[in-house]
mmCIF file of C-alpha atoms in Angstrom:
data_model
loop_
_atom_site.group_PDB
_atom_site.id
_atom_site.type_symbol
_atom_site.label_atom_id
_atom_site.label_comp_id
_atom_site.label_asym_id
_atom_site.label_seq_id
_atom_site.Cartn_x
_atom_site.Cartn_y
_atom_site.Cartn_z
ATOM 1 C CA ASP A 24 -0.018 0.016 -0.035
ATOM 2 C CA THR A 25 1.032 3.646 0.073
ATOM 3 C CA ALA A 26 2.659 3.170 3.543
ATOM 4 C CA GLY A 27 4.989 0.530 1.931
ATOM 5 C CA GLU A 28 3.293 -2.428 3.745
ATOM 6 C CA ARG A 29 3.355 -5.777 1.948
ATOM 7 C CA ASP A 30 0.362 -8.034 2.220
ATOM 8 C CA VAL A 31 -1.418 -10.938 0.636
ATOM 9 C CA LEU A 32 -4.742 -9.914 -0.820
ATOM 10 C CA GLY A 33 -6.069 -13.285 -1.739
ATOM 11 C CA MET A 34 -5.623 -16.967 -2.385
ATOM 12 C CA TRP A 35 -7.589 -19.046 -4.881
ATOM 13 C CA VAL A 36 -7.755 -22.668 -5.739
ATOM 14 C CA GLY A 37 -7.234 -23.101 -9.554
ATOM 15 C CA THR A 38 -9.044 -25.592 -11.736
ATOM 16 C CA GLY A 39 -5.734 -26.642 -13.433
ATOM 17 C CA GLY A 40 -6.231 -24.539 -16.544
ATOM 18 C CA GLU A 41 -4.621 -21.368 -17.626
ATOM 19 C CA GLY A 42 -5.556 -18.459 -19.719
ATOM 20 C CA ALA A 43 -6.967 -14.862 -19.402
ATOM 21 C CA LYS A 44 -10.523 -16.068 -18.510
ATOM 22 C CA GLU A 45 -9.338 -18.246 -15.631
ATOM 23 C CA TRP A 46 -7.228 -15.418 -14.234
ATOM 24 C CA ILE A 47 -10.044 -12.968 -14.602
ATOM 25 C CA ASN A 48 -12.346 -15.250 -12.581
ATOM 26 C CA HIS A 49 -9.900 -15.085 -9.728
ATOM 27 C CA LEU A 50 -8.581 -11.578 -9.876
ATOM 28 C CA SER A 51 -12.027 -9.961 -10.257
ATOM 29 C CA ASP A 52 -12.606 -10.775 -6.624
ATOM 30 C CA LEU A 53 -10.243 -7.905 -5.739
ATOM 31 C CA LYS A 54 -12.135 -5.094 -7.347
ATOM 32 C CA PRO A 55 -15.308 -5.074 -5.102
ATOM 33 C CA ARG A 56 -12.968 -5.421 -2.151
ATOM 34 C CA GLY A 57 -11.381 -2.025 -2.856
ATOM 35 C CA VAL A 58 -8.619 -2.583 -5.355
ATOM 36 C CA GLU A 59 -9.816 0.166 -7.724
ATOM 37 C CA ASP A 60 -6.475 1.033 -9.390
ATOM 38 C CA ILE A 61 -3.122 -0.687 -9.825
ATOM 39 C CA CYS A 62 -0.168 1.327 -11.106
ATOM 40 C CA LEU A 63 2.344 -1.408 -11.573
ATOM 41 C CA ILE A 64 2.144 -5.175 -11.460
ATOM 42 C CA ALA A 65 5.118 -7.551 -11.284
ATOM 43 C CA CYS A 66 4.292 -11.065 -12.441
ATOM 44 C CA ASP A 67 6.109 -14.128 -13.920
ATOM 45 C CA GLY A 68 4.298 -14.176 -17.271
ATOM 46 C CA LEU A 69 2.033 -17.129 -16.768
ATOM 47 C CA LYS A 70 -0.191 -17.750 -19.818
ATOM 48 C CA GLY A 71 -3.055 -15.209 -19.945
ATOM 49 C CA LEU A 72 -2.135 -13.301 -16.807
ATOM 50 C CA PRO A 73 -0.854 -10.141 -18.393
ATOM 51 C CA GLU A 74 -3.984 -9.915 -20.588
ATOM 52 C CA ALA A 75 -6.227 -10.578 -17.580
ATOM 53 C CA LEU A 76 -4.472 -7.843 -15.539
ATOM 54 C CA ASN A 77 -4.872 -5.288 -18.404
ATOM 55 C CA THR A 78 -8.575 -6.215 -18.807
ATOM 56 C CA LEU A 79 -9.337 -5.511 -15.190
ATOM 57 C CA TRP A 80 -6.911 -2.547 -14.649
ATOM 58 C CA PRO A 81 -6.399 -1.092 -18.169
ATOM 59 C CA ALA A 82 -4.047 1.596 -16.898
ATOM 60 C CA ALA A 83 -1.714 -0.767 -15.077
ATOM 61 C CA ASP A 84 1.858 -1.334 -16.204
ATOM 62 C CA VAL A 85 2.509 -5.033 -16.316
ATOM 63 C CA GLN A 86 6.224 -5.836 -15.524
ATOM 64 C CA LEU A 87 7.376 -9.309 -16.278
ATOM 65 C CA CYS A 88 9.857 -10.624 -13.698
ATOM 66 C CA VAL A 89 13.386 -10.211 -15.222
ATOM 67 C CA VAL A 90 14.635 -13.264 -13.331
ATOM 68 C CA HIS A 91 12.001 -15.478 -14.942
ATOM 69 C CA LEU A 92 12.823 -14.090 -18.365
ATOM 70 C CA VAL A 93 16.494 -14.872 -17.964
ATOM 71 C CA ARG A 94 15.710 -18.466 -16.746
ATOM 72 C CA ALA A 95 13.297 -18.982 -19.735
ATOM 73 C CA SER A 96 16.126 -17.724 -22.064
ATOM 74 C CA LEU A 97 18.526 -20.327 -20.792
ATOM 75 C CA ARG A 98 16.104 -23.133 -21.328
ATOM 76 C CA TYR A 99 16.436 -22.427 -25.088
ATOM 77 C CA ALA A 100 20.221 -22.538 -25.014
ATOM 78 C CA SER A 101 23.012 -25.095 -24.629
ATOM 79 C CA LYS A 102 24.392 -25.034 -21.142
ATOM 80 C CA LYS A 103 27.931 -24.147 -22.421
ATOM 81 C CA TYR A 104 26.538 -20.744 -23.475
ATOM 82 C CA TRP A 105 24.611 -19.832 -20.339
ATOM 83 C CA GLY A 106 27.329 -17.687 -18.816
ATOM 84 C CA GLN A 107 27.735 -15.700 -22.012
ATOM 85 C CA ILE A 108 23.965 -15.250 -22.488
ATOM 86 C CA ALA A 109 23.283 -14.336 -18.844
ATOM 87 C CA LYS A 110 26.058 -11.694 -19.004
ATOM 88 C CA SER A 111 24.537 -10.177 -22.096
ATOM 89 C CA LEU A 112 21.033 -10.144 -20.656
ATOM 90 C CA LYS A 113 22.356 -8.443 -17.506
ATOM 91 C CA GLY A 114 23.679 -5.635 -19.675
ATOM 92 C CA ILE A 115 20.295 -5.195 -21.166
ATOM 93 C CA TYR A 116 18.201 -5.187 -17.865
ATOM 94 C CA THR A 117 20.739 -2.957 -16.108
ATOM 95 C CA ALA A 118 20.979 -0.467 -19.009
ATOM 96 C CA PRO A 119 20.635 3.171 -17.853
ATOM 97 C CA THR A 120 17.847 3.969 -20.335
ATOM 98 C CA LEU A 121 15.236 2.346 -22.540
ATOM 99 C CA ASP A 122 17.199 3.347 -25.701
ATOM 100 C CA ALA A 123 20.347 1.783 -24.361
ATOM 101 C CA ALA A 124 18.525 -1.438 -23.546
ATOM 102 C CA GLN A 125 17.106 -1.567 -27.043
ATOM 103 C CA ALA A 126 20.530 -1.020 -28.553
ATOM 104 C CA LEU A 127 22.041 -3.761 -26.428
ATOM 105 C CA PHE A 128 19.166 -6.096 -27.285
ATOM 106 C CA GLY A 129 19.778 -5.489 -31.009
ATOM 107 C CA GLU A 130 23.310 -6.611 -30.541
ATOM 108 C CA PHE A 131 22.145 -9.649 -28.505
ATOM 109 C CA ALA A 132 19.609 -10.673 -31.192
ATOM 110 C CA HIS A 133 22.223 -10.239 -33.914
ATOM 111 C CA GLU A 134 24.589 -12.593 -32.032
ATOM 112 C CA TRP A 135 22.139 -15.333 -31.074
ATOM 113 C CA GLU A 136 19.093 -15.259 -33.324
ATOM 114 C CA GLU A 137 20.492 -17.637 -35.969
ATOM 115 C CA ARG A 138 21.415 -20.193 -33.287
ATOM 116 C CA TYR A 139 18.407 -19.709 -30.923
ATOM 117 C CA PRO A 140 15.682 -18.032 -32.817
ATOM 118 C CA ALA A 141 12.954 -19.131 -30.222
ATOM 119 C CA MET A 142 14.859 -17.361 -27.497
ATOM 120 C CA ILE A 143 15.008 -14.011 -29.338
ATOM 121 C CA ARG A 144 11.305 -14.356 -30.433
ATOM 122 C CA MET A 145 10.396 -14.778 -26.737
ATOM 123 C CA TRP A 146 12.172 -11.474 -25.913
ATOM 124 C CA ARG A 147 10.552 -9.668 -28.773
ATOM 125 C CA THR A 148 7.083 -10.996 -27.822
ATOM 126 C CA ASN A 149 7.557 -9.886 -24.179
ATOM 127 C CA TRP A 150 9.486 -6.692 -24.782
ATOM 128 C CA GLU A 151 6.606 -4.332 -24.024
ATOM 129 C CA ASN A 152 6.077 -6.006 -20.633
ATOM 130 C CA PHE A 153 9.829 -6.165 -19.919
ATOM 131 C CA THR A 154 10.545 -2.477 -20.201
ATOM 132 C CA PRO A 155 8.378 -0.561 -17.659
ATOM 133 C CA PHE A 156 10.950 -0.667 -14.906
ATOM 134 C CA LEU A 157 13.549 0.993 -17.212
ATOM 135 C CA GLU A 158 11.629 4.241 -16.588
ATOM 136 C CA PHE A 159 12.588 4.288 -13.005
ATOM 137 C CA PRO A 160 16.078 5.158 -11.352
ATOM 138 C CA PRO A 161 18.390 2.193 -10.941
ATOM 139 C CA ASP A 162 18.232 2.241 -7.124
ATOM 140 C CA ILE A 163 14.570 1.354 -7.053
ATOM 141 C CA ARG A 164 14.333 -0.847 -10.083
ATOM 142 C CA LYS A 165 14.802 -4.064 -8.070
ATOM 143 C CA LEU A 166 11.593 -3.366 -6.187
ATOM 144 C CA VAL A 167 9.883 -3.368 -9.559
ATOM 145 C CA TYR A 168 11.485 -6.000 -11.760
ATOM 146 C CA THR A 169 11.556 -9.108 -9.552
ATOM 147 C CA THR A 170 9.013 -11.253 -7.773
ATOM 148 C CA ASN A 171 11.482 -12.282 -5.141
ATOM 149 C CA GLN A 172 9.033 -11.619 -2.246
ATOM 150 C CA ILE A 173 6.382 -13.843 -3.976
ATOM 151 C CA GLU A 174 8.915 -16.525 -4.628
ATOM 152 C CA SER A 175 9.910 -16.512 -0.908
ATOM 153 C CA LEU A 176 6.256 -16.818 0.025
ATOM 154 C CA ASN A 177 5.745 -19.712 -2.440
ATOM 155 C CA ALA A 178 8.727 -21.502 -0.971
ATOM 156 C CA ARG A 179 7.136 -21.239 2.485
ATOM 157 C CA PHE A 180 3.905 -22.569 1.076
ATOM 158 C CA ARG A 181 5.614 -25.480 -0.513
ATOM 159 C CA GLN A 182 7.507 -26.319 2.694
ATOM 160 C CA ALA A 183 4.308 -26.234 4.770
ATOM 161 C CA THR A 184 2.287 -28.425 2.346
ATOM 162 C CA ARG A 185 5.014 -31.051 1.838
ATOM 163 C CA ARG A 186 5.353 -31.436 5.651
ATOM 164 C CA ARG A 187 1.668 -32.398 5.939
ATOM 165 C CA GLY A 188 1.493 -34.450 2.577
ATOM 166 C CA HIS A 189 -2.374 -34.822 2.268
ATOM 167 C CA PHE A 190 -5.271 -32.497 2.982
ATOM 168 C CA PRO A 191 -8.855 -33.838 3.316
ATOM 169 C CA THR A 192 -10.316 -30.727 1.798
ATOM 170 C CA GLN A 193 -9.341 -27.645 -0.169
ATOM 171 C CA GLN A 194 -10.392 -25.571 2.770
ATOM 172 C CA ALA A 195 -7.931 -27.493 5.099
ATOM 173 C CA ALA A 196 -5.113 -26.680 2.591
ATOM 174 C CA LEU A 197 -6.064 -22.968 2.461
ATOM 175 C CA LYS A 198 -6.079 -22.800 6.267
ATOM 176 C CA VAL A 199 -2.456 -24.069 6.351
ATOM 177 C CA LEU A 200 -1.429 -21.445 3.780
ATOM 178 C CA TYR A 201 -3.171 -18.747 5.764
ATOM 179 C CA LEU A 202 -1.331 -19.724 8.916
ATOM 180 C CA VAL A 203 1.996 -19.486 6.913
ATOM 181 C CA ILE A 204 1.181 -15.891 5.974
ATOM 182 C CA LYS A 205 0.123 -14.869 9.532
ATOM 183 C CA ASN A 206 3.039 -16.576 11.318
ATOM 184 C CA PRO A 207 6.468 -15.188 10.438
ATOM 185 C CA LEU A 208 9.594 -17.409 11.009
ATOM 186 C CA LYS A 209 11.909 -16.476 13.718
ATOM 187 C CA ASN A 210 15.050 -14.716 12.403
ATOM 188 C CA ARG A 211 13.640 -14.507 8.918
ATOM 189 C CA THR A 212 12.458 -11.559 6.954
ATOM 190 C CA ASN A 213 8.712 -11.145 7.256
ATOM 191 C CA ILE A 214 6.919 -11.929 4.030
ATOM 192 C CA THR A 215 4.489 -9.162 4.875
ATOM 193 C CA GLY A 216 5.433 -5.934 6.509
ATOM 194 C CA LYS A 217 7.408 -2.864 5.513
ATOM 195 C CA THR A 218 9.220 -2.597 2.204
ATOM 196 C CA VAL A 219 12.871 -1.621 2.561
ATOM 197 C CA GLY A 220 13.708 1.747 0.919
ATOM 198 C CA TRP A 221 10.001 2.526 0.499
ATOM 199 C CA LYS A 222 10.148 6.318 1.078
ATOM 200 C CA GLN A 223 12.511 6.884 -1.869
ATOM 201 C CA ALA A 224 10.404 4.522 -3.956
ATOM 202 C CA LEU A 225 7.141 6.325 -3.031
ATOM 203 C CA ASN A 226 8.625 9.704 -4.071
ATOM 204 C CA THR A 227 9.760 8.268 -7.406
ATOM 205 C CA LEU A 228 6.474 6.418 -8.086
ATOM 206 C CA SER A 229 4.405 9.518 -7.116
ATOM 207 C CA LEU A 230 6.247 11.612 -9.642
ATOM 208 C CA HIS A 231 5.807 8.946 -12.297
ATOM 209 C CA TYR A 232 2.093 8.223 -11.720
ATOM 210 C CA GLY A 233 0.955 11.523 -10.482
ATOM 211 C CA ASP A 234 -2.475 11.825 -8.902
ATOM 212 C CA ARG A 235 -2.997 8.047 -9.118
ATOM 213 C CA ILE A 236 -0.905 7.701 -5.941
ATOM 214 C CA ASN A 237 -2.241 9.446 -2.797
ATOM 215 C CA ALA A 238 0.015 8.887 0.169
ATOM 216 C CA GLN A 239 -2.311 10.717 2.585
#
């Protein structure tokens, strides 16, 4: 929220399918609960998710997680090239400006497209949802371009469910996940709570999004 507090707004049991319609069915629950506007959404690019987010919140910037894009890139490439590819991609996502990132991607595509055309096609397809964070200063970009906090929460979820093995009902499983959220681990960063460096981030986001952010 505008105070920098992280929170979990909902948990839903999926039907096993993916696609924009499935995501809309889940996410539409948030609107009547008060989520009227979203400025920026970081997600991992699951099928149909960006489209669903833009349907429900048309003004939202959808930022694909850079870490997931890099991992996806390496899946297309031989392991012997991973270090070289990862280094080039780091140059792109740490570029000082969008123009610089585009220039570096052009060089990257020229070097690798003949060998790994599917990898380059993936980047071109996702480019629009990769670039929103490049409009922000480098010192707050990491708040924007990764889903690390979500990944940390998912790891806690997996640990809790594996420990119990089997659940008699979906509701029983959801109760366990709810308790994971509400009970932080000792000597571990709380998965909810204050965002580090939030004051600086709030100032930057307020300048970027204007009246859409009201910190009062």
